[in-house]
Coordinates of C-alpha atoms and ligand atoms in Angstrom, one line a residue:
X1 CA 24.2 -15.5 -8.3
X2 CA 23.6 -18.1 -6.3
X3 CA 21.4 -18.2 -3.4
X4 CA 21.8 -19.9 -0.1
X5 CA 18.7 -21.1 2.5
X6 CA 18.7 -22.9 5.3
X7 CA 16.0 -23.6 8.1
X8 CA 15.6 -25.5 11.6
X9 CA 12.3 -26.5 12.8
X10 CA 11.7 -28.5 16.0
X11 CA 9.8 -31.6 14.9
X12 CA 10.9 -33.7 12.1
X13 CA 9.2 -33.3 9.0
X14 CA 9.1 -33.7 5.4
X15 CA 11.7 -30.3 4.5
X16 CA 11.9 -31.4 0.8
X17 CA 9.0 -28.8 -0.3
X18 CA 10.2 -26.1 1.9
X19 CA 13.4 -26.1 0.2
X20 CA 12.3 -26.7 -3.2
X21 CA 10.2 -23.6 -3.0
X22 CA 12.9 -21.4 -1.6
X23 CA 14.9 -22.7 -4.2
X24 CA 12.6 -21.3 -7.0
X25 CA 12.7 -18.1 -5.3
X26 CA 16.4 -17.9 -5.7
X27 CA 16.0 -18.5 -9.1
X28 CA 15.8 -15.2 -11.0
X29 CA 19.4 -14.7 -9.6
X30 CA 20.7 -17.3 -12.0
X31 CA 21.8 -20.6 -11.6
X32 CA 23.2 -24.1 -13.4
X33 CA 23.4 -26.8 -10.4
X34 CA 20.6 -27.2 -7.4
X35 CA 21.5 -29.5 -4.5
X36 CA 19.7 -29.7 -1.4
X37 CA 20.7 -31.4 2.3
X38 CA 18.5 -32.1 5.1
X39 CA 19.6 -34.1 8.5
X40 CA 17.5 -35.6 10.5
X41 CA 17.3 -35.8 14.5
X42 CA 19.3 -38.6 14.4
X43 CA 21.7 -36.8 12.9
X44 CA 21.8 -38.6 9.5
X45 CA 22.3 -36.3 6.1
X46 CA 20.5 -36.6 2.9
X47 CA 22.2 -35.0 0.4
X48 CA 21.1 -34.8 -3.3
X49 CA 22.4 -32.2 -6.0
X50 CA 22.8 -32.0 -9.6
X51 CA 23.8 -29.9 -12.4
X52 CA 20.5 -28.3 -14.4
X53 CA 17.1 -26.9 -14.1
X54 CA 15.5 -26.8 -10.5
X55 CA 12.4 -28.8 -12.4
X56 CA 14.6 -31.5 -13.9
X57 CA 17.3 -32.3 -11.1
X58 CA 14.1 -32.5 -8.6
X59 CA 12.8 -35.1 -11.5
X60 CA 15.4 -37.4 -10.8
X61 CA 16.6 -36.6 -7.5
X62 CA 12.8 -35.7 -5.7
X63 CA 13.6 -33.3 -3.0
X64 CA 9.8 -33.2 -2.4
X65 CA 10.6 -36.3 0.4
X66 CA 13.4 -35.3 2.0
X67 CA 12.6 -35.3 5.9
X68 CA 14.7 -34.1 8.9
X69 CA 15.1 -31.1 11.5
X70 CA 17.4 -28.8 9.6
X71 CA 17.7 -28.3 5.7
X72 CA 19.5 -26.1 3.6
X73 CA 19.2 -25.6 -0.2
X74 CA 21.7 -23.7 -2.4
X75 CA 21.5 -22.8 -6.4
X76 CA 25.1 -22.7 -8.1
X77 CA 26.3 -20.4 -11.1
X78 CA 29.4 -21.4 -12.0
X79 CA 32.8 -20.0 -11.2
X80 CA 35.4 -22.5 -9.5
X81 CA 34.5 -25.3 -11.6
X82 CA 32.4 -26.9 -14.0
X83 CA 28.3 -27.5 -13.8
X84 CA 28.6 -31.0 -12.0
X85 CA 27.4 -33.5 -9.8
X86 CA 30.7 -32.8 -7.6
X87 CA 30.8 -29.2 -7.7
X88 CA 27.2 -28.9 -7.4
X89 CA 26.3 -27.6 -3.5
X90 CA 25.9 -28.5 -0.9
X91 CA 28.7 -30.0 0.0
X92 CA 30.2 -32.9 2.8
X93 CA 33.3 -32.8 4.9
X94 CA 35.9 -35.7 4.5
X95 CA 34.2 -38.0 6.9
X96 CA 30.6 -36.6 6.0
X97 CA 30.2 -35.3 9.2
X98 CA 29.5 -31.4 8.4
X99 CA 27.3 -29.9 5.4
X100 CA 27.2 -26.3 3.9
X101 CA 27.0 -24.5 0.9
X102 CA 28.5 -20.5 -0.2
X103 CA 27.0 -17.9 -2.1
X104 CA 30.0 -15.9 -3.4
X105 CA 33.5 -16.1 -4.1
X106 CA 36.2 -17.6 -2.3
X107 CA 39.5 -16.3 -4.3
X108 CA 42.1 -18.5 -2.1
X109 CA 40.3 -21.4 -2.9
X110 CA 42.9 -22.9 -5.2
X111 CA 45.5 -22.4 -2.5
X112 CA 43.1 -23.8 0.1
X113 CA 42.4 -27.0 -1.7
X114 CA 46.1 -27.7 -2.3
X115 CA 46.4 -27.6 1.2
X116 CA 43.5 -29.3 2.3
X117 CA 44.7 -32.1 0.1
X118 CA 47.9 -32.6 1.1
X119 CA 46.7 -32.8 5.1
X120 CA 44.6 -35.6 3.4
X121 CA 40.9 -34.1 3.3
X122 CA 38.8 -36.0 0.8
X123 CA 38.0 -32.9 -1.4
X124 CA 35.8 -34.7 -4.0
X125 CA 35.3 -31.6 -6.4
X126 CA 36.9 -28.2 -7.5
X127 CA 34.4 -25.7 -6.3
X128 CA 35.0 -23.1 -3.9
X129 CA 31.9 -23.8 -2.1
X130 CA 33.8 -26.9 -0.7
X131 CA 36.8 -25.1 1.0
X132 CA 34.3 -23.6 3.3
X133 CA 33.0 -27.1 4.7
X134 CA 36.6 -28.5 4.5
X135 CA 38.1 -24.7 6.4
X136 CA 35.8 -25.5 9.2
X137 CA 36.4 -29.2 9.3
X138 CA 40.2 -28.4 10.0
X139 CA 39.6 -26.9 13.1
X140 CA 36.5 -29.4 14.4
X141 CA 39.5 -32.4 13.8
X142 CA 41.6 -30.1 15.7
X143 CA 38.7 -30.2 18.6
X144 CA 37.1 -26.6 18.5
X145 CA 33.8 -26.0 18.7
X146 CA 31.5 -25.5 15.8
X147 CA 31.1 -21.9 16.6
X148 CA 35.0 -21.4 16.9
X149 CA 35.7 -23.3 13.8
X150 CA 33.9 -20.9 12.0
X151 CA 35.5 -18.0 13.1
X152 CA 38.2 -19.5 12.9
X153 CA 37.7 -20.7 8.8
X154 CA 36.2 -17.0 8.3
X155 CA 39.7 -16.0 8.8
X156 CA 40.9 -18.3 6.4
X157 CA 39.1 -17.9 3.7
X158 CA 39.4 -14.5 1.3
X159 CA 36.5 -12.8 -1.1
X160 CA 33.3 -11.9 -0.9
X161 CA 30.6 -14.7 0.4
X162 CA 28.5 -15.7 2.9
X163 CA 27.5 -19.5 3.6
X164 CA 25.6 -21.8 5.9
X165 CA 26.7 -25.0 7.7
X166 CA 25.5 -27.9 9.9
X167 CA 27.3 -30.2 11.5
X168 CA 25.3 -34.0 12.0
X169 CA 26.3 -37.0 12.8
X170 CA 25.5 -39.2 16.4
X171 CA 28.3 -38.8 18.0
X172 CA 27.9 -35.2 18.6
X173 CA 24.5 -34.0 18.5
X174 CA 24.0 -30.9 17.2
X175 CA 20.7 -28.6 16.5
X176 CA 21.8 -25.9 15.2
X177 CA 22.3 -24.4 12.1
X178 CA 25.5 -22.0 11.3
X179 CA 25.7 -19.4 8.9
X180 CA 28.6 -16.9 7.7
X181 CA 28.3 -12.9 6.5
X182 CA 31.3 -12.0 4.4
X183 CA 30.3 -9.4 1.3
X184 CA 27.6 -11.5 0.2
X185 CA 23.7 -11.0 1.4
X186 CA 22.3 -12.9 4.2
X187 CA 19.1 -12.2 6.0
X188 CA 17.4 -14.5 8.9
X189 CA 13.6 -15.1 9.3
X190 CA 11.9 -15.9 12.7
X191 CA 9.2 -17.8 12.2
X192 CA 6.7 -20.2 14.9
X193 CA 8.8 -23.3 15.6
X194 CA 11.3 -21.8 13.1
X195 CA 14.5 -20.1 11.9
X196 CA 15.7 -19.8 8.8
X197 CA 18.2 -17.6 7.4
X198 CA 18.6 -17.2 2.9
X199 CA 20.6 -14.9 0.6
X200 CA 17.9 -12.8 0.1
X201 CA 13.9 -11.8 0.7
X202 CA 12.3 -13.8 -1.3
X203 CA 12.7 -16.8 -0.3
X204 CA 11.9 -16.2 3.4
X205 CA 8.8 -13.8 2.9
X206 CA 6.6 -16.6 1.7
X207 CA 7.4 -18.5 5.5
X208 CA 7.4 -15.5 7.6
X209 CA 7.7 -11.7 8.0
X210 CA 9.7 -11.2 10.7
X211 CA 13.6 -10.4 10.0
X212 CA 17.1 -10.1 10.9
X213 CA 19.9 -8.7 8.9
X214 CA 23.1 -9.4 9.4
X215 CA 26.1 -8.0 9.0
X216 CA 29.4 -8.5 7.3
X217 CA 31.9 -9.6 9.8
X218 CA 28.9 -11.7 11.7
X219 CA 27.8 -15.2 12.0
X220 CA 24.7 -16.4 12.7
X221 CA 23.8 -19.5 14.8
X222 CA 20.3 -20.9 14.6
X223 CA 17.9 -22.9 16.6
X224 CA 13.9 -23.8 16.1
X225 CA 13.5 -20.8 18.7
X226 CA 16.2 -18.8 18.7
X227 CA 19.5 -17.2 16.9
X228 CA 22.5 -15.8 18.2
X229 CA 24.6 -13.3 16.2
X230 CA 28.3 -12.6 17.4
X231 CA 31.1 -11.3 15.4
X232 CA 33.8 -13.5 13.7
X233 CA 36.6 -11.2 14.3
X234 CA 36.4 -11.5 18.9
X235 CA 33.4 -13.9 19.0
X236 CA 31.3 -10.6 21.1
X237 CA 27.2 -11.4 21.1
X238 CA 25.9 -8.7 19.0
X239 CA 22.2 -7.3 20.3
X240 CA 20.0 -7.2 17.2
X241 CA 16.1 -6.9 17.2
X242 CA 14.4 -8.4 14.1
X243 CA 12.4 -6.0 12.5
X244 CA 9.2 -6.7 10.4
X245 CA 9.2 -6.8 6.8
X246 CA 5.5 -5.3 5.7
X247 CA 6.2 -5.4 1.3
X248 CA 4.3 -7.9 0.4
X249 CA 4.9 -11.0 -1.5
X250 CA 2.7 -9.8 -4.3
X251 CA 5.2 -8.1 -5.5
X252 CA 7.4 -10.9 -6.4
X253 CA 4.0 -12.5 -8.8
X254 CA 3.7 -12.0 -12.3
X255 CA 0.1 -10.7 -11.3
X256 CA -1.4 -12.0 -14.5
X257 CA 1.8 -10.8 -17.1
X258 CA 3.2 -13.7 -19.0
X259 CA 6.8 -12.5 -18.0
X260 CA 8.4 -10.1 -15.3
X261 CA 9.9 -8.2 -17.7
X262 CA 6.2 -7.3 -18.9
X263 CA 4.9 -7.0 -16.0
X264 CA 8.1 -4.8 -14.3
X265 CA 7.4 -2.7 -17.9
X266 CA 3.9 -2.3 -17.3
X267 CA 4.9 -0.9 -13.3
X268 CA 7.3 2.3 -14.3
X269 CA 4.5 4.8 -13.9
X270 CA 3.9 2.9 -10.1
X271 CA 7.8 3.1 -9.6
X272 CA 8.4 6.7 -11.1
X273 CA 5.3 8.0 -8.6
X274 CA 7.4 6.2 -5.8
X275 CA 10.8 7.6 -6.3
X276 CA 9.3 10.7 -6.8
X277 CA 7.5 10.8 -3.4
X278 CA 10.3 9.0 -2.0
X279 CA 12.7 12.0 -3.4
X280 CA 10.5 14.4 -1.5
X281 CA 10.3 13.2 1.7
X282 CA 14.0 11.6 2.5
X283 CA 16.5 13.5 4.3
X284 CA 18.8 11.1 2.2
X285 CA 18.4 13.9 -0.7
X286 CA 19.8 17.2 0.9
X287 CA 22.4 15.7 1.9
X288 CA 23.5 13.5 -1.5
X289 CA 22.8 16.6 -4.0
X290 CA 25.3 18.9 -1.3
X291 CA 28.1 16.4 -1.9
X292 CA 28.0 16.3 -6.1
X293 CA 27.4 20.6 -5.7
X294 CA 30.5 20.8 -3.6
X295 CA 32.7 18.6 -5.5
X296 CA 35.9 19.0 -8.0
X297 CA 35.6 15.6 -10.1
X298 CA 32.6 14.0 -10.1
X299 CA 32.4 10.5 -11.3
X300 CA 29.3 7.9 -11.9
X301 CA 29.9 4.5 -12.0
X302 CA 28.6 1.4 -12.7
X303 CA 28.1 -1.6 -15.5
X304 CA 26.0 -3.0 -17.7
X305 CA 22.2 -1.4 -17.8
X306 CA 23.7 1.1 -14.4
X307 CA 26.6 2.5 -16.4
X308 CA 24.2 3.4 -19.5
X309 CA 22.2 4.9 -17.1
X310 CA 25.3 7.0 -15.8
X311 CA 25.9 7.7 -19.7
X312 CA 22.7 9.5 -20.1
X313 CA 23.1 11.1 -16.1
X314 CA 26.5 12.7 -16.9
X315 CA 24.8 14.3 -20.4
X316 CA 22.0 15.8 -18.1
X317 CA 24.2 16.7 -15.5
X318 CA 26.8 18.8 -18.1
X319 CA 23.5 19.8 -20.1
X320 CA 21.5 21.3 -16.9
X321 CA 23.6 21.7 -14.0
X322 CA 26.4 22.6 -16.1
X323 CA 28.6 20.4 -13.8
X324 CA 30.9 17.9 -15.8
X325 CA 30.5 14.0 -14.4
X326 CA 32.3 11.7 -15.7
X327 CA 30.6 8.4 -16.3
X328 CA 32.7 5.3 -16.0
X329 CA 32.9 1.5 -16.9
X330 CA 33.0 0.0 -12.9
X331 CA 36.3 -2.2 -13.8
X332 CA 37.9 0.8 -15.9
X333 CA 37.5 3.2 -12.3
X334 CA 40.4 1.6 -10.6
X335 CA 43.1 2.0 -13.6
X336 CA 41.7 5.2 -14.6
X337 CA 40.4 7.3 -12.3
X338 CA 41.2 5.7 -8.5
X339 CA 45.1 6.7 -8.4
X340 CA 44.1 10.6 -8.3
X341 CA 40.9 10.5 -6.4
X342 CA 41.5 13.2 -3.5
X343 CA 39.1 14.6 -0.8
X344 CA 37.1 17.3 -2.8
X345 CA 36.2 14.5 -5.6
X346 CA 32.9 12.3 -5.3
X347 CA 32.3 8.5 -6.4
X348 CA 28.4 8.0 -7.2
X349 CA 28.3 4.2 -7.6
X350 CA 24.8 2.9 -9.3
X351 CA 24.1 -0.4 -9.0
X352 CA 20.5 -1.9 -8.9
X353 CA 21.1 -4.7 -6.7
X354 CA 24.2 -3.1 -4.6
X355 CA 26.0 -6.2 -5.0
X356 CA 27.8 -6.1 -8.1
X357 CA 31.2 -7.5 -7.5
X358 CA 32.7 -4.6 -10.2
X359 CA 31.2 -1.6 -8.8
X360 CA 32.2 -3.1 -5.1
X361 CA 35.7 -3.2 -6.4
X362 CA 35.4 0.4 -7.5
X363 CA 34.1 0.8 -4.2
X364 CA 37.1 -0.7 -2.6
X365 CA 39.8 1.3 -4.7
X366 CA 38.3 4.7 -4.1
X367 CA 38.1 3.9 -0.3
X368 CA 40.9 5.7 1.5
X369 CA 41.5 8.4 -0.7
X370 CA 39.1 10.8 1.0
X371 CA 36.8 10.8 -1.9
X372 CA 32.8 10.8 -0.5
X373 CA 31.2 7.6 -1.7
X374 CA 27.5 8.0 -3.0
X375 CA 25.6 5.0 -3.8
X376 CA 22.3 5.0 -5.9
X377 CA 20.3 1.3 -5.6
X378 CA 17.6 -0.5 -5.3
X379 CA 18.2 -3.3 -2.9
X380 CA 17.4 -1.7 1.1
X381 CA 20.0 -3.0 3.5
X382 CA 23.1 -4.1 0.1
X383 CA 26.4 -3.6 0.4
X384 CA 26.2 -0.5 -1.4
X385 CA 23.9 1.1 0.7
X386 CA 26.5 0.1 3.7
X387 CA 29.6 1.4 2.3
X388 CA 27.7 4.8 1.2
X389 CA 28.2 7.8 2.7
X390 CA 25.4 9.0 1.4
X391 CA 22.9 7.1 -0.7
X392 CA 20.0 7.3 -2.9
X393 CA 16.8 4.5 -3.3
X394 CA 15.8 3.7 -6.6
X395 CA 12.3 3.0 -4.9
X396 CA 11.4 0.3 -7.4
X397 CA 10.5 -2.8 -4.9
X398 CA 11.7 -6.3 -6.4
X399 CA 12.9 -6.3 -9.8
X400 CA 12.9 -10.4 -10.4
X401 CA 13.3 -10.2 -14.2
X402 CA 16.7 -10.4 -14.8
X403 CA 16.6 -7.4 -17.0
X404 CA 16.8 -4.2 -15.9
X405 CA 13.8 -2.4 -16.9
X406 CA 12.0 -0.7 -14.0
X407 CA 15.7 0.5 -12.0
X408 CA 17.0 1.5 -15.0
X409 CA 13.9 3.9 -16.1
X410 CA 14.1 5.5 -12.2
X411 CA 18.6 5.3 -12.3
X412 CA 17.5 8.0 -15.2
X413 CA 14.9 10.3 -13.9
X414 CA 16.8 10.0 -10.8
X415 CA 19.9 11.4 -12.7
X416 CA 17.5 13.9 -14.4
X417 CA 15.8 14.6 -10.7
X418 CA 18.8 15.5 -9.0
X419 CA 20.4 17.5 -12.2
X420 CA 16.6 19.9 -12.3
X421 CA 18.2 20.6 -8.8
X422 CA 20.9 22.0 -9.3
X423 CA 19.7 23.2 -13.1
X424 CA 21.5 26.6 -13.8
X425 CA 18.9 27.1 -17.2
X426 CA 15.7 26.9 -18.5
X427 CA 12.2 25.7 -16.9
X428 CA 12.3 22.8 -14.2
X429 CA 10.6 19.6 -15.4
X430 CA 6.8 19.1 -14.4
X431 CA 7.4 15.9 -12.0
X432 CA 3.8 15.6 -11.1
X433 CA 3.0 14.6 -14.7
X434 CA 5.8 12.1 -15.4
X435 CA 4.4 8.9 -14.1
X436 CA 0.9 9.2 -16.6
X437 CA 3.9 10.6 -19.9
X438 CA 5.4 7.2 -18.8
X439 CA 1.6 5.7 -19.1
X440 CA 0.9 7.1 -21.7
X441 CA 4.2 6.1 -23.7
X442 CA 3.7 2.4 -22.3
X443 CA 0.0 3.1 -24.3
X444 CA 1.2 4.8 -27.3
X445 CA 4.2 2.7 -28.2
X446 CA 3.1 -1.1 -27.3
X447 CA 1.6 -1.5 -30.7
X448 CA 4.5 -0.1 -32.8
X449 CA 7.0 -2.0 -30.4
X450 CA 5.5 -5.0 -31.6
X451 CA 5.8 -4.2 -35.4
X452 CA 8.8 -3.0 -34.8
X453 CA 10.2 -6.2 -33.0
X454 CA 8.5 -8.3 -36.0
X455 CA 10.8 -5.9 -38.6
X456 CA 13.8 -6.6 -36.8
X457 CA 13.4 -9.9 -36.3
X458 CA 14.6 -11.6 -39.1
X459 CA 17.9 -9.7 -38.2
X460 CA 21.2 -11.5 -36.5
X461 CA 22.9 -7.8 -36.5
X462 CA 21.8 -3.9 -36.4
X463 CA 22.5 -0.8 -35.0
X464 CA 20.9 1.5 -32.4
X465 CA 22.0 5.2 -32.8
X466 CA 21.7 8.4 -30.4
X467 CA 22.7 11.4 -30.2
X468 CA 23.7 13.9 -27.1
X469 CA 21.2 12.9 -24.1
X470 CA 20.4 9.6 -26.0
X471 CA 23.4 8.2 -26.5
X472 CA 23.0 6.5 -23.3
X473 CA 19.7 5.2 -24.2
X474 CA 21.0 3.9 -27.4
X475 CA 23.4 2.0 -25.4
X476 CA 21.0 0.7 -23.2
X477 CA 18.5 -0.1 -26.3
X478 CA 20.9 -2.2 -27.8
X479 CA 21.9 -3.9 -24.2
X480 CA 18.3 -5.2 -23.7
X481 CA 18.2 -6.4 -27.3
X482 CA 21.5 -8.6 -27.4
X483 CA 20.2 -10.0 -24.0
X484 CA 16.5 -11.4 -24.6
X485 CA 16.7 -11.9 -28.1
X486 CA 20.4 -12.8 -28.9
X487 CA 20.8 -11.0 -31.9
X488 CA 24.1 -8.3 -32.0
X489 CA 23.2 -5.1 -31.9
X490 CA 25.8 -2.2 -31.1
X491 CA 24.5 0.9 -29.5
X492 CA 26.6 4.3 -30.1
X493 CA 26.6 7.5 -31.4
X494 CA 24.8 8.0 -34.5
X495 CA 27.5 11.1 -35.6
X496 CA 30.3 8.4 -35.3
X497 CA 28.5 5.7 -37.5
X498 CA 29.5 7.8 -40.8
X499 CA 33.7 7.3 -39.3
X500 CA 33.4 3.3 -40.1
X501 CA 30.4 1.8 -39.2
X502 CA 28.0 3.2 -42.1
X503 CA 30.0 0.4 -44.5
X504 CA 27.8 -2.3 -43.3
X505 CA 24.5 -0.6 -45.0
X506 CA 22.8 -2.3 -47.5
X507 CA 19.5 -2.3 -49.1
X508 CA 17.0 -2.8 -45.9
X509 CA 19.5 -3.2 -43.5
X510 CA 17.3 -1.8 -40.3
X511 CA 19.3 1.2 -38.1
X512 CA 17.1 2.3 -35.3
X513 CA 17.3 6.1 -34.4
X514 CA 16.5 7.4 -30.7
X515 CA 16.3 11.2 -30.7
X516 CA 15.2 13.9 -28.5
X517 CA 13.6 17.2 -29.5
X518 CA 16.6 19.4 -29.9
X519 CA 18.8 17.3 -31.6
X520 CA 16.0 16.7 -34.4
X521 CA 18.1 18.8 -37.0
X522 CA 21.4 16.7 -36.2
X523 CA 19.6 13.7 -36.4
X524 CA 18.3 14.3 -39.8
X525 CA 21.6 14.1 -41.3
X526 CA 22.4 11.1 -39.7
X527 CA 19.3 9.5 -40.9
X528 CA 19.9 10.8 -44.8
X529 CA 23.5 8.9 -44.1
X530 CA 22.1 5.8 -43.8
X531 CA 18.5 6.0 -46.0
X532 CA 20.3 7.2 -48.9
X533 CA 22.4 4.3 -49.1
X534 CA 19.3 2.0 -48.8
X535 CA 19.3 1.5 -45.4
X536 CA 15.9 0.8 -42.7
X537 CA 15.5 4.0 -40.5
X538 CA 13.5 3.5 -37.9
X539 CA 12.9 6.3 -35.7
X540 CA 12.1 6.6 -31.9
X541 CA 11.4 10.5 -31.0
X542 CA 8.6 13.4 -30.1
X543 CA 7.0 14.0 -33.2
X544 CA 9.4 16.3 -35.9
X545 CA 8.2 16.4 -39.9
X546 CA 11.1 16.3 -40.5
X547 CA 11.9 13.3 -39.1
X548 CA 9.0 11.5 -40.0
X549 CA 9.6 12.5 -44.1
X550 CA 13.1 11.3 -43.3
X551 CA 11.9 7.6 -42.1
X552 CA 10.7 4.5 -43.0
X553 CA 9.4 3.3 -39.9
X554 CA 8.6 6.1 -37.1
X555 CA 7.2 5.4 -32.9
X556 CA 6.5 8.7 -31.4
X557 CA 7.0 9.6 -28.4
X558 CA 4.7 12.3 -26.2
X559 CA 5.2 16.2 -26.3
X560 CA 7.5 16.5 -23.4
X561 CA 10.6 18.4 -22.7
X562 CA 14.0 17.4 -24.5
X563 CA 15.0 15.4 -21.6
X564 CA 12.1 13.6 -20.6
X565 CA 11.7 12.5 -23.8
X566 CA 15.2 11.1 -24.4
X567 CA 14.0 9.6 -20.7
X568 CA 10.9 8.0 -22.5
X569 CA 12.6 6.2 -25.0
X570 CA 13.4 3.3 -22.8
X571 CA 9.8 2.1 -22.9
X572 CA 9.1 1.3 -26.8
X573 CA 13.4 0.2 -26.8
X574 CA 12.1 -2.0 -23.6
X575 CA 9.2 -3.4 -25.5
X576 CA 10.9 -4.2 -28.8
X577 CA 13.1 -6.3 -26.5
X578 CA 10.4 -8.1 -25.2
X579 CA 8.5 -8.7 -28.1
X580 CA 11.5 -10.1 -30.0
X581 CA 12.4 -12.4 -27.8
X582 CA 9.0 -13.9 -27.3
X583 CA 8.1 -14.3 -30.8
X584 CA 11.7 -16.1 -31.3
X585 CA 10.8 -18.1 -28.3
X586 CA 13.1 -17.3 -25.5
X587 CA 12.2 -16.7 -21.9
X588 CA 12.9 -13.1 -21.6
X589 CA 13.0 -13.2 -18.0
X590 CA 15.7 -15.6 -17.3
X591 CA 18.0 -15.1 -20.4
X592 CA 20.6 -18.1 -21.0
X593 CA 23.8 -17.4 -19.2
X594 CA 22.8 -14.4 -17.4
X595 CA 22.2 -14.1 -13.8
X596 CA 20.8 -10.8 -11.9
X597 CA 23.3 -10.4 -9.3
X598 CA 26.9 -10.5 -10.7
X599 CA 28.9 -10.9 -7.1
X600 CA 31.6 -12.6 -8.8
X601 CA 34.5 -10.7 -10.7
Ligands
F6R1 C1 20.8 -5.9 -18.4 C2 21.7 -5.8 -16.8 C3 23.1 -5.9 -16.5 C4 23.0 -4.7 -15.1 C5 24.4 -5.3 -14.4 C6 25.0 -4.3 -13.3 O1 19.3 -5.9 -18.3 O2 20.4 -5.9 -16.1 O3 23.7 -5.3 -17.4 O4 22.7 -3.9 -14.7 O5 24.8 -6.4 -14.0 O6 24.2 -4.8 -12.4 P1 23.9 -3.7 -11.0 O7 23.0 -2.9 -11.2 O8 22.7 -4.4 -10.1 O9 25.1 -3.3 -10.8

């Protein structure tokens, strides 16, 4: 969801290719406009930008030939102002000697824009990123240095954002590039003869693996041969060492698969193995578990796929740990629960990216209550990680495809692992076998999933039903199908279906049931309620004679425990969505209108 990249080099050179490549690396975040700006040694700015996909806009504007010593690129996902040329970023200030671009939201942008217009500034668009540039311009015009102007501007800007800005113009030569972090991601890369800055690592790692993490409330000044971090509040210089990032970029390549989504589905056995290894060695686990154990009330909070994992997680906690946990959609949390929090409570925030604004809002509403904040996240260094009292990593590596797959499976495994540690009943899981069980599930269900995808393809709406542990899984399967196939699919409790939605069933109408072994008997009733009205029942679950006889189509899962069986169902549901998307000619990696990291309200 929006991304910025900036670079300063020693010698004047063609920077367009680097900016273009960085933009491509940021594209997984989702965007609808693209732009680049470079400044040459004489202080001239070359700015090219427009609404559209990177390759289309590049065909028109030819970013590749842009030359200079400083450059920046931005991908915009529209929130304030329609996707259009004036709203695309970077933006210029009134007289065209400041150029900058942002990521995130400036929530007081409308009021600021009115102030700038009233002050006679040239405001060209309606996008909040432009406010960042004018906010700096206001102080530069008063004679402040660029650093001081940026610090003052950052205090005027409300919201969660990061921005990059540079001053050009022959009269006041400046060779630096500046960036501020306040709530959105920002990483610096240090290379031989250049320094760069970006919203995240994939656009930096092809250039260098020497990185420096900027924290909220800090700004960084980049020269080709050095960087300086200082606090926005008091201007104090912060001493921070760079670190060597060792995870390779091959993680960001498709590795022979047609799409990242399919690759990431196939990476799940390895991701589970890495998670279990991390959990067995990490000092973070004990304090996390102890906090939950001691809690009066436990809330599992997330959005979208992460919320669906919370629903399954709460059922696992109730069943195994005998600890009730309340799954809550993050935007609901403040009004429904935050006012009654106390220091005896625990809020577990679940977010792959660790940057989802709705989740961070829930976090902020819990701050000050004394409740313990726990984070479950995939992105190291994310805002959620820093804001949590204790956190656990999903250990999935990069997840490039917009639909979450391996991070969802690891969220559910992590919940299961925690519930298993607190288990009051029954034998524990055979954790060493879990990665190979996932592998087996992929192998066994791939062909069936293609058949089910073909069967569902003609339908524009359908139901996925679950019961007990599989309710969250049904919701997730339905979300995944909607997301990548654009068909409507509702995921709900099978026992609720007869209370209204059953009227949708007609001859051949498809209803997919996800069942775990202990619930098979109950599920048979729900299946029959559909089939006796002509509906077509497709069942995903461990082999069961009675269930098989009740169903038209059966997608068998390996013979594993009740809990693991519910979790393994994720695999065929992901594959069905993937194959349906591809057969409809969509790109499952980048579904229309969606973005990987939702940093807006
Ligand atoms: C769907 C999907 C989204 C995210 C949601 C929360 O495949 O990925 O529903 O789960 O936007 O994102 P995170 O987990 O980053 O907070």
